[in-house]
CSV table of C-alpha atoms in Angstrom, one decimal:
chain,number,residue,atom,x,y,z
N,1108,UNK,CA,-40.5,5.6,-9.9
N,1109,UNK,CA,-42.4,4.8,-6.5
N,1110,UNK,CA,-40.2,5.0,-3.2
N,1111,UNK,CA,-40.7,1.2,-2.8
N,1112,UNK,CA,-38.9,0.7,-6.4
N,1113,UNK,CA,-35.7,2.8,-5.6
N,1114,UNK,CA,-35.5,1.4,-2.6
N,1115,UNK,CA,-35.4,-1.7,-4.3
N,1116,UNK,CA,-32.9,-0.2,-7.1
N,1117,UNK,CA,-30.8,0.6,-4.1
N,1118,UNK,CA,-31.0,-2.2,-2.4
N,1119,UNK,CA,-30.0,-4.2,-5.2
N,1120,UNK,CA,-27.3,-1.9,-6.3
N,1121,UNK,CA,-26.1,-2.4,-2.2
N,1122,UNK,CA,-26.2,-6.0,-2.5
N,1123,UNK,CA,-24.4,-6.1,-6.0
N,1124,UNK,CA,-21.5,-4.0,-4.5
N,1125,UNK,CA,-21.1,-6.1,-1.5
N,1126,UNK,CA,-21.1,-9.4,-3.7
N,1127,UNK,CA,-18.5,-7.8,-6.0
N,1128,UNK,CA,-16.2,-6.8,-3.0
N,1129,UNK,CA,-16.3,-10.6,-1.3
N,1130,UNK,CA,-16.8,-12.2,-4.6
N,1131,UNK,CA,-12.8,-10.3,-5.8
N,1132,UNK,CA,-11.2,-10.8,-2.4
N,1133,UNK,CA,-9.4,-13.7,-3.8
N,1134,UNK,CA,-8.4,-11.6,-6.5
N,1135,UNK,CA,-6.8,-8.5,-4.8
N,1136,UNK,CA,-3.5,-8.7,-3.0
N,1137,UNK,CA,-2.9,-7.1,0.0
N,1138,UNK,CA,-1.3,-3.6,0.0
N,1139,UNK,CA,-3.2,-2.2,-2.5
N,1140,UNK,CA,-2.7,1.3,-2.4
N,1141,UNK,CA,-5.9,3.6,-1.8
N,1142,UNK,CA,-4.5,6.4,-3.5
N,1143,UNK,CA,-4.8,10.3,-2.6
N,1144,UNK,CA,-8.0,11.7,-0.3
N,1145,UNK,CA,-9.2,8.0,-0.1
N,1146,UNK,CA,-11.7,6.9,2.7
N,1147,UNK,CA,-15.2,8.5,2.7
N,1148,UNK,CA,-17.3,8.1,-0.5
N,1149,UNK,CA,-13.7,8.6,-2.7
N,1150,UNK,CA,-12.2,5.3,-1.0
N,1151,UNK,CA,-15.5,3.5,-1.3
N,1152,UNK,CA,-16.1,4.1,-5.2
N,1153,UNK,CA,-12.6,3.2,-6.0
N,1154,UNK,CA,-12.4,0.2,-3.9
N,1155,UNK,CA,-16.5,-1.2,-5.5
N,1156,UNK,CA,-14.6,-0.2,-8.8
N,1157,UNK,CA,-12.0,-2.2,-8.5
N,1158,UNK,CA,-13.5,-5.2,-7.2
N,1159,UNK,CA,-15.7,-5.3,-9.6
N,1160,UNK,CA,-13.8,-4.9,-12.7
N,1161,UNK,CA,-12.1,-7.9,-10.9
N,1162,UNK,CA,-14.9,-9.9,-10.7
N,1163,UNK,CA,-16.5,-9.2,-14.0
N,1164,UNK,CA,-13.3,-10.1,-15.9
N,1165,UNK,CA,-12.2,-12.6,-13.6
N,1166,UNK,CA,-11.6,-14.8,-17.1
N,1167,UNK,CA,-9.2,-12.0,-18.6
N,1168,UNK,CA,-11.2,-11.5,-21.4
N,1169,UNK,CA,-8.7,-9.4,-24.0
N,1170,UNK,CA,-9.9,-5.4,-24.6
N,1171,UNK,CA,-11.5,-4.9,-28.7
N,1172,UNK,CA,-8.3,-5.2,-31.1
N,1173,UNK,CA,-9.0,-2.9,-34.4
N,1174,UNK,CA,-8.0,-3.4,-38.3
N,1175,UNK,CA,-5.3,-2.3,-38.9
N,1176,UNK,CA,-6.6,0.2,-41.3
N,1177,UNK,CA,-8.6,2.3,-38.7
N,1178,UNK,CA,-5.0,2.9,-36.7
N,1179,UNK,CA,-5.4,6.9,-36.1
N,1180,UNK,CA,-3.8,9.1,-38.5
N,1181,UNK,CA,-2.3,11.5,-35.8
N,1182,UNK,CA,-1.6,9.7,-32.3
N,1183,UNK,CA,-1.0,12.8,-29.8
N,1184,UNK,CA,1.8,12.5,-27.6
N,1185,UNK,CA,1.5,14.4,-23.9
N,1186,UNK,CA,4.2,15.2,-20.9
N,1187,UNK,CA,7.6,14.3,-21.7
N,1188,UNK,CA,8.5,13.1,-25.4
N,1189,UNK,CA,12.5,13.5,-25.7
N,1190,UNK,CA,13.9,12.9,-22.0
N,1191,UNK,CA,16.5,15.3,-21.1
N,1192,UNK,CA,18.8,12.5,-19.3
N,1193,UNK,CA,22.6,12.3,-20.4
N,1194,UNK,CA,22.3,8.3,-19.8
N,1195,UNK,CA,19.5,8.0,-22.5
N,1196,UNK,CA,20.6,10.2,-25.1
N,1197,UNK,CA,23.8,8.6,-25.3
N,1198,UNK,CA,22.1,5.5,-25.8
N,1199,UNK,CA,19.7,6.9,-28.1
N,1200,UNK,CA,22.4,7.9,-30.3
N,1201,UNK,CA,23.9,4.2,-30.1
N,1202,UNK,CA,20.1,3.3,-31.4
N,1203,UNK,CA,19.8,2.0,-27.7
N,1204,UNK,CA,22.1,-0.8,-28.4
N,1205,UNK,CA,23.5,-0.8,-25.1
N,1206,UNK,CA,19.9,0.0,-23.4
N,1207,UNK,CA,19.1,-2.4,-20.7
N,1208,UNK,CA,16.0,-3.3,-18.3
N,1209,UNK,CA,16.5,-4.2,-15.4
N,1210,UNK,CA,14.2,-6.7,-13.5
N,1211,UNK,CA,14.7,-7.1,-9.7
N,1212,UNK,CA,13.2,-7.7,-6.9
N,1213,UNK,CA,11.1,-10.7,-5.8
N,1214,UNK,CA,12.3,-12.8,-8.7
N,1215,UNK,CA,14.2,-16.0,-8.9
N,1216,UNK,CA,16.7,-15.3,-11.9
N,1217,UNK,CA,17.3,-11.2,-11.5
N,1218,UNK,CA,18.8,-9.9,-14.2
N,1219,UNK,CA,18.4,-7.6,-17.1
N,1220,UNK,CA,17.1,-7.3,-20.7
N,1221,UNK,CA,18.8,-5.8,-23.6
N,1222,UNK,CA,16.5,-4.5,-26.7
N,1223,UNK,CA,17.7,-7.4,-28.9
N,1224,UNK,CA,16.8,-9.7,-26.3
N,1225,UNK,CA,13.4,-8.6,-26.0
N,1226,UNK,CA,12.8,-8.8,-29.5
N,1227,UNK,CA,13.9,-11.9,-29.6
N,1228,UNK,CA,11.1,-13.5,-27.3
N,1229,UNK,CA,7.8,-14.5,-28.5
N,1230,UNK,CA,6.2,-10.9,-29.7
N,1231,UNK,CA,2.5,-10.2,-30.1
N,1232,UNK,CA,0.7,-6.8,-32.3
N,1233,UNK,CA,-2.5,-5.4,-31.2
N,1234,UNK,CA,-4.3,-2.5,-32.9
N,1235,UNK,CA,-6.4,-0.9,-29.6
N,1236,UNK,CA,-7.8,2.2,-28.9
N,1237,UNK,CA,-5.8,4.5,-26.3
N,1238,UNK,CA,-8.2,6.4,-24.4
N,1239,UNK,CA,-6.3,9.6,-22.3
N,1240,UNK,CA,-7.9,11.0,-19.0
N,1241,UNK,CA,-7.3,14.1,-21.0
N,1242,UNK,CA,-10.2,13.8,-23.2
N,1243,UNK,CA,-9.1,12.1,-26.1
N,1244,UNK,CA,-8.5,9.0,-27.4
N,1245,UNK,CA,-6.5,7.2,-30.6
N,1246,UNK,CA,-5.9,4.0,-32.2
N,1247,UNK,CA,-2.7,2.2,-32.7
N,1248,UNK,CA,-0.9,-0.8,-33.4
N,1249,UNK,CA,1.5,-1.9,-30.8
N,1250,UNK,CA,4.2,-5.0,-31.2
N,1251,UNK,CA,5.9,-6.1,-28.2
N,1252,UNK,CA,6.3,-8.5,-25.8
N,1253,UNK,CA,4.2,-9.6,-22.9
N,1254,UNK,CA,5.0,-8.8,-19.9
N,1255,UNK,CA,4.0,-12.0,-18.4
N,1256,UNK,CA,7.1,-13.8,-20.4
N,1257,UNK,CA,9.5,-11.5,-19.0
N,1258,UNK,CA,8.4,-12.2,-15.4
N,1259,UNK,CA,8.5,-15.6,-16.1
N,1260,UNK,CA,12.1,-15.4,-17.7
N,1261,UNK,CA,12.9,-13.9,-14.5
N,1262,UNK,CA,10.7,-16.4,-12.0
N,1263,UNK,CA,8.2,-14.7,-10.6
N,1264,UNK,CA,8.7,-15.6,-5.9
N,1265,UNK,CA,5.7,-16.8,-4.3
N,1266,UNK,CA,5.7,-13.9,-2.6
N,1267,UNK,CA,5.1,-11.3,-5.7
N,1268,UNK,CA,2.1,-9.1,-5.8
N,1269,UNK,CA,2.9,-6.4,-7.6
N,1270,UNK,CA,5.1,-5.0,-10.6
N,1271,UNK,CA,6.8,-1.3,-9.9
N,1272,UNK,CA,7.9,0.1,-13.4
N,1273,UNK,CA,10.2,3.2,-13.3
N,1274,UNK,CA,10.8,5.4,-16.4
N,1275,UNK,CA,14.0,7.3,-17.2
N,1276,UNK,CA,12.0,10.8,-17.1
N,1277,UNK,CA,11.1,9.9,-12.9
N,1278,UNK,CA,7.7,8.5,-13.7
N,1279,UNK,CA,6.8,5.2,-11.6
N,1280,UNK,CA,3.6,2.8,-11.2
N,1281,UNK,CA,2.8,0.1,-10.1
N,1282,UNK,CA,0.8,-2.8,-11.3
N,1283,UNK,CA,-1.1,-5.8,-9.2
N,1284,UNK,CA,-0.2,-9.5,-11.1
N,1285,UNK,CA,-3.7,-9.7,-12.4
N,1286,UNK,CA,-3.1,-7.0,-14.9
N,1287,UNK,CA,0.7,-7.2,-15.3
N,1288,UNK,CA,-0.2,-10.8,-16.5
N,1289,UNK,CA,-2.7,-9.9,-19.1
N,1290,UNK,CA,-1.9,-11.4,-22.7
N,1291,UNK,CA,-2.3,-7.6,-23.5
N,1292,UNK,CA,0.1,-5.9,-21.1
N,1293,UNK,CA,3.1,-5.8,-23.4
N,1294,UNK,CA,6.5,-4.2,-23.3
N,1295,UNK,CA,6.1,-2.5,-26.8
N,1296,UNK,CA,8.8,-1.7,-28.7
N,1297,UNK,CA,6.9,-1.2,-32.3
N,1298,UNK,CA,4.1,1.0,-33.2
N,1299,UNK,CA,2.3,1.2,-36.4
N,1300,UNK,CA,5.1,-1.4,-37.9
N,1301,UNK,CA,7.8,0.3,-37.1
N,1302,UNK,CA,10.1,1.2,-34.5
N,1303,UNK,CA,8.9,3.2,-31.4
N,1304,UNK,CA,9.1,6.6,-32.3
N,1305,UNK,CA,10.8,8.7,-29.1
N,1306,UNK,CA,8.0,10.9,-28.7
N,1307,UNK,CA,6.2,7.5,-27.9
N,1308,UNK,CA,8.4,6.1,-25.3
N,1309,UNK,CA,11.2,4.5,-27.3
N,1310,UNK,CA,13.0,2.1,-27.1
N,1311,UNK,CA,10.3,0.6,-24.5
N,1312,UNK,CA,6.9,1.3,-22.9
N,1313,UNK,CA,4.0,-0.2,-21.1
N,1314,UNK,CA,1.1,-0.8,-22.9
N,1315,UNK,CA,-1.7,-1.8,-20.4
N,1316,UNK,CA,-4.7,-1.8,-22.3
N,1317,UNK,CA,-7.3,-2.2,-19.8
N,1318,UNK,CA,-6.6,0.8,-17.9
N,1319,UNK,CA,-6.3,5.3,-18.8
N,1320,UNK,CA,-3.8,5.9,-20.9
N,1321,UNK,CA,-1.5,7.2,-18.0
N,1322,UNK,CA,-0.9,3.7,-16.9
N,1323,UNK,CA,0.8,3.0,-20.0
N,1324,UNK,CA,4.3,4.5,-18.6
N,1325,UNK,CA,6.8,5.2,-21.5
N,1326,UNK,CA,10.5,5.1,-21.7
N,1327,UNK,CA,10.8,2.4,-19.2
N,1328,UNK,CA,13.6,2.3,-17.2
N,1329,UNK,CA,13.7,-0.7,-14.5
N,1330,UNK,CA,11.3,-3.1,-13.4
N,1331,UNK,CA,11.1,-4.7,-9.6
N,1332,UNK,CA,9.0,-7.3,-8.2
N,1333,UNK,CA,7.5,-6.8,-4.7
N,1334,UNK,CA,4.9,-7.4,-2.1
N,1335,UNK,CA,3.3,-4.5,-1.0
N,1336,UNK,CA,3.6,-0.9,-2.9
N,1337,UNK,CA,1.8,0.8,0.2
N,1338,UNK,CA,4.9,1.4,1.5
N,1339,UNK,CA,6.4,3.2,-1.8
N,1340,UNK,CA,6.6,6.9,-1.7
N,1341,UNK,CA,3.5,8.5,0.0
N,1342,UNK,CA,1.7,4.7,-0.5
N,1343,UNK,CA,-0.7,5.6,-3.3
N,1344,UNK,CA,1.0,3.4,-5.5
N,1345,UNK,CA,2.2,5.5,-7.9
N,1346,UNK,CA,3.4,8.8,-8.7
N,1347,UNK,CA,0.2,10.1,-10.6
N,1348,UNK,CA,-1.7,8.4,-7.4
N,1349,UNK,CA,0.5,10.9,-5.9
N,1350,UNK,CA,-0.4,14.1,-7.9
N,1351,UNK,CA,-4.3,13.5,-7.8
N,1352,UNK,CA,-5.1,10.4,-9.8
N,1353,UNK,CA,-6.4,7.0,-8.7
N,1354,UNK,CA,-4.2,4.2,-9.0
N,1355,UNK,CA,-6.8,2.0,-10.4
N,1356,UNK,CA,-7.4,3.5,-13.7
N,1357,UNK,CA,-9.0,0.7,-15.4
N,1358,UNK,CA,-11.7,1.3,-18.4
């Protein structure tokens, strides 16, 4: 390659970064967290990453969905997978029939959701592949509902930017409206046409199939409506964001 032609490659590559970042300003809320060591190179890559991810699927195109018969024979499970919480596994031994999520916050009609209620909204299965930052990856098929119908339920405020999810094991993320809206960000409480196992998150996870795996939080605890999340915690956004990991996981 001649120095004129890399300096063309970069230039171009420049120029595509810089029309991705203007070109998704309109689609990034304010008080998006930078997550941990950001600024330098590390806050630049994440923040071209994002923007364009944002611009590129602007249209919310919906991730591959699998046959049913190529849903992975063996699904790991990582990190918790039996929470050791008296509140849960006396509900777990009701079959979580007095399990309820909250959802608070910048919402119109707050309020709370019991398992039966959730099932009995408009429900939607997709067969995708989970891919986990630790290496591996599985496919399975997930019945739930979308999240987007619960915040709706609830009445989303003008003023709502962002999703926080909390789990019953501590675990908490957050989640900007563009992908908390996806038709494929679900509250899933089936897998592989059954119930979800607890190893899996039961009764409830988050199934965001656009990012890692991580962002796909499991026994699911609350869920709160807010403006900014750079002013949760250490303001990375998240509690992985706090142990290393970028907030913006998306794949």
């Amino acid at each position: 390659m001649t120095t004129l032609s890399r300096r063309r490659l970069i230039l171009g590559a420049s120029t595509l970064g810089a029309g991705a970042l203007a070109g998704a300003c309109d689609l990034i809320p304010g008080g998006v967290p930078g997550g941990p060591g950001r600024g330098g190179l590390y806050g630049l890559s994440d923040a071209l990453t994002l923007a364009t991810q944002r611009v590129l699927l602007r249209d919310q195109p919906l991730v591959r969905e699998f046959p049913i018969e190529m849903v992975s024979a063996h699904f790991p499970t990582i990190n918790t997978t039996d929470p050791d919480d008296p509140v849960y596994r006396s509900s777990r031994a009701q079959g979580f029939s007095d399990w309820r999520l909250p959802v608070t916050g910048l919402v119109e009609r707050p309020g709370s959701f019991s398992l039966a209620d959730l099932r009995g909204m408009p429900a939607r299965t997709q067969v995708t592949l989970h891919s986990c930052e630790q290496g591996w990856s599985a496919i399975g098929a997930w019945t739930g509902v979308p999240l987007s119908h619960v915040l709706a339920s609830a009445g989303l405020k003008p003023a709502a930017r962002f999703v926080v999810i909390r789990t019953v094991d501590g675990w908490w993320d957050s989640y900007d409206l563009f992908d908390a809206l996806h038709p494929q960000t679900i509250l899933a409480y089936g897998m592989n046409g059954r119930d979800l196992p607890v190893a899996h998150g039961a009764p409830v996870r988050l199934r965001v199939e656009r990012q890692l795996g991580y962002k796909s939080l499991k026994y699911l605890a609350s869920i709160e409506a807010v403006e900014r999340v750079d002013g949760i915690g250490q303001g990375r956004g998240s509690m992985v964001g706090e142990l290393g990991f970028s907030w913006y996981a998306g794949i």
